[in-house]
CSV table of C-alpha atoms in Angstrom, one decimal:
chain,number,residue,atom,x,y,z
A,1,UNK,CA,-1.0,-0.9,-38.9
A,2,UNK,CA,-0.4,-1.7,-35.3
A,3,UNK,CA,-2.7,-0.4,-32.7
A,4,UNK,CA,0.6,0.6,-30.6
A,5,UNK,CA,3.7,2.2,-32.1
A,6,UNK,CA,7.3,0.5,-31.2
A,7,UNK,CA,8.0,3.8,-29.2
A,8,UNK,CA,4.7,3.3,-27.2
A,9,UNK,CA,5.5,-0.3,-26.4
A,10,UNK,CA,9.0,0.6,-25.3
A,11,UNK,CA,7.4,3.4,-22.9
A,12,UNK,CA,4.9,1.1,-21.6
A,13,UNK,CA,7.6,-1.4,-20.8
A,14,UNK,CA,9.7,1.2,-19.0
A,15,UNK,CA,6.7,2.2,-17.2
A,16,UNK,CA,5.8,-1.5,-16.1
A,17,UNK,CA,9.4,-2.3,-15.2
A,18,UNK,CA,9.5,1.1,-12.7
A,19,UNK,CA,6.0,0.2,-11.2
A,20,UNK,CA,7.5,-3.5,-10.4
A,21,UNK,CA,10.6,-2.0,-9.2
A,22,UNK,CA,8.9,0.4,-6.8
A,23,UNK,CA,6.6,-2.3,-5.5
A,24,UNK,CA,9.7,-4.6,-4.8
A,25,UNK,CA,11.5,-1.6,-3.1
A,26,UNK,CA,8.7,-1.1,-0.9
A,27,UNK,CA,9.1,-4.5,1.2
A,28,UNK,CA,12.6,-4.7,0.8
A,29,UNK,CA,13.4,-1.1,2.1
A,30,UNK,CA,11.2,-1.5,5.0
A,31,UNK,CA,12.9,-4.9,5.9
A,32,UNK,CA,16.4,-3.2,5.3
A,33,UNK,CA,15.5,-0.3,7.6
A,34,UNK,CA,14.4,-2.7,10.2
A,35,UNK,CA,17.7,-4.9,10.1
A,36,UNK,CA,19.7,-1.7,10.0
A,37,UNK,CA,18.2,-0.6,13.0
A,38,UNK,CA,18.7,-4.0,15.0
A,39,UNK,CA,22.5,-4.3,13.4
A,40,UNK,CA,24.5,-1.5,11.9
A,41,UNK,CA,26.8,-4.0,10.1
A,42,UNK,CA,24.0,-5.0,7.8
A,43,UNK,CA,23.9,-1.4,6.1
A,44,UNK,CA,26.0,-2.4,3.0
A,45,UNK,CA,23.6,-5.4,2.5
A,46,UNK,CA,20.6,-3.4,3.0
A,47,UNK,CA,21.9,-0.9,0.5
A,48,UNK,CA,22.6,-3.5,-2.1
A,49,UNK,CA,19.4,-5.4,-1.7
A,50,UNK,CA,17.3,-1.9,-1.9
A,51,UNK,CA,19.0,-0.9,-5.1
A,52,UNK,CA,18.8,-4.1,-6.9
A,53,UNK,CA,15.5,-3.8,-8.2
A,54,UNK,CA,16.4,-0.4,-10.0
A,55,UNK,CA,18.7,-2.5,-12.5
A,56,UNK,CA,15.4,-3.9,-13.9
A,57,UNK,CA,14.5,-0.4,-14.9
A,58,UNK,CA,18.0,0.4,-16.2
A,59,UNK,CA,17.7,-2.5,-18.4
A,60,UNK,CA,14.2,-1.6,-19.5
A,61,UNK,CA,15.8,1.9,-20.6
A,62,UNK,CA,17.9,-0.2,-23.0
A,63,UNK,CA,14.5,-1.3,-24.6
A,64,UNK,CA,13.7,2.3,-25.2
A,65,UNK,CA,16.9,2.7,-27.2
A,66,UNK,CA,17.0,-0.7,-29.0
A,67,UNK,CA,13.4,-1.5,-29.9
A,68,UNK,CA,12.3,1.7,-32.1
A,69,UNK,CA,15.7,1.4,-34.1
A,70,UNK,CA,14.7,-2.0,-35.0
A,71,UNK,CA,11.8,-1.3,-36.9
């Protein structure tokens, strides 16, 4: 019997992905706000770069639905 269930492993994967995305957004967000303060034309680029780490969490959520059904 495994020490962690597949659903538990999927939950840990999503949690770690969210933690990593939050850590990445910390630096990206502050740099984007600084760049936008200097040049208003960089708003779109700053927004895209800030949202990019969130795709990691969305892909990790796929794990929640795929992994438990595999066992």
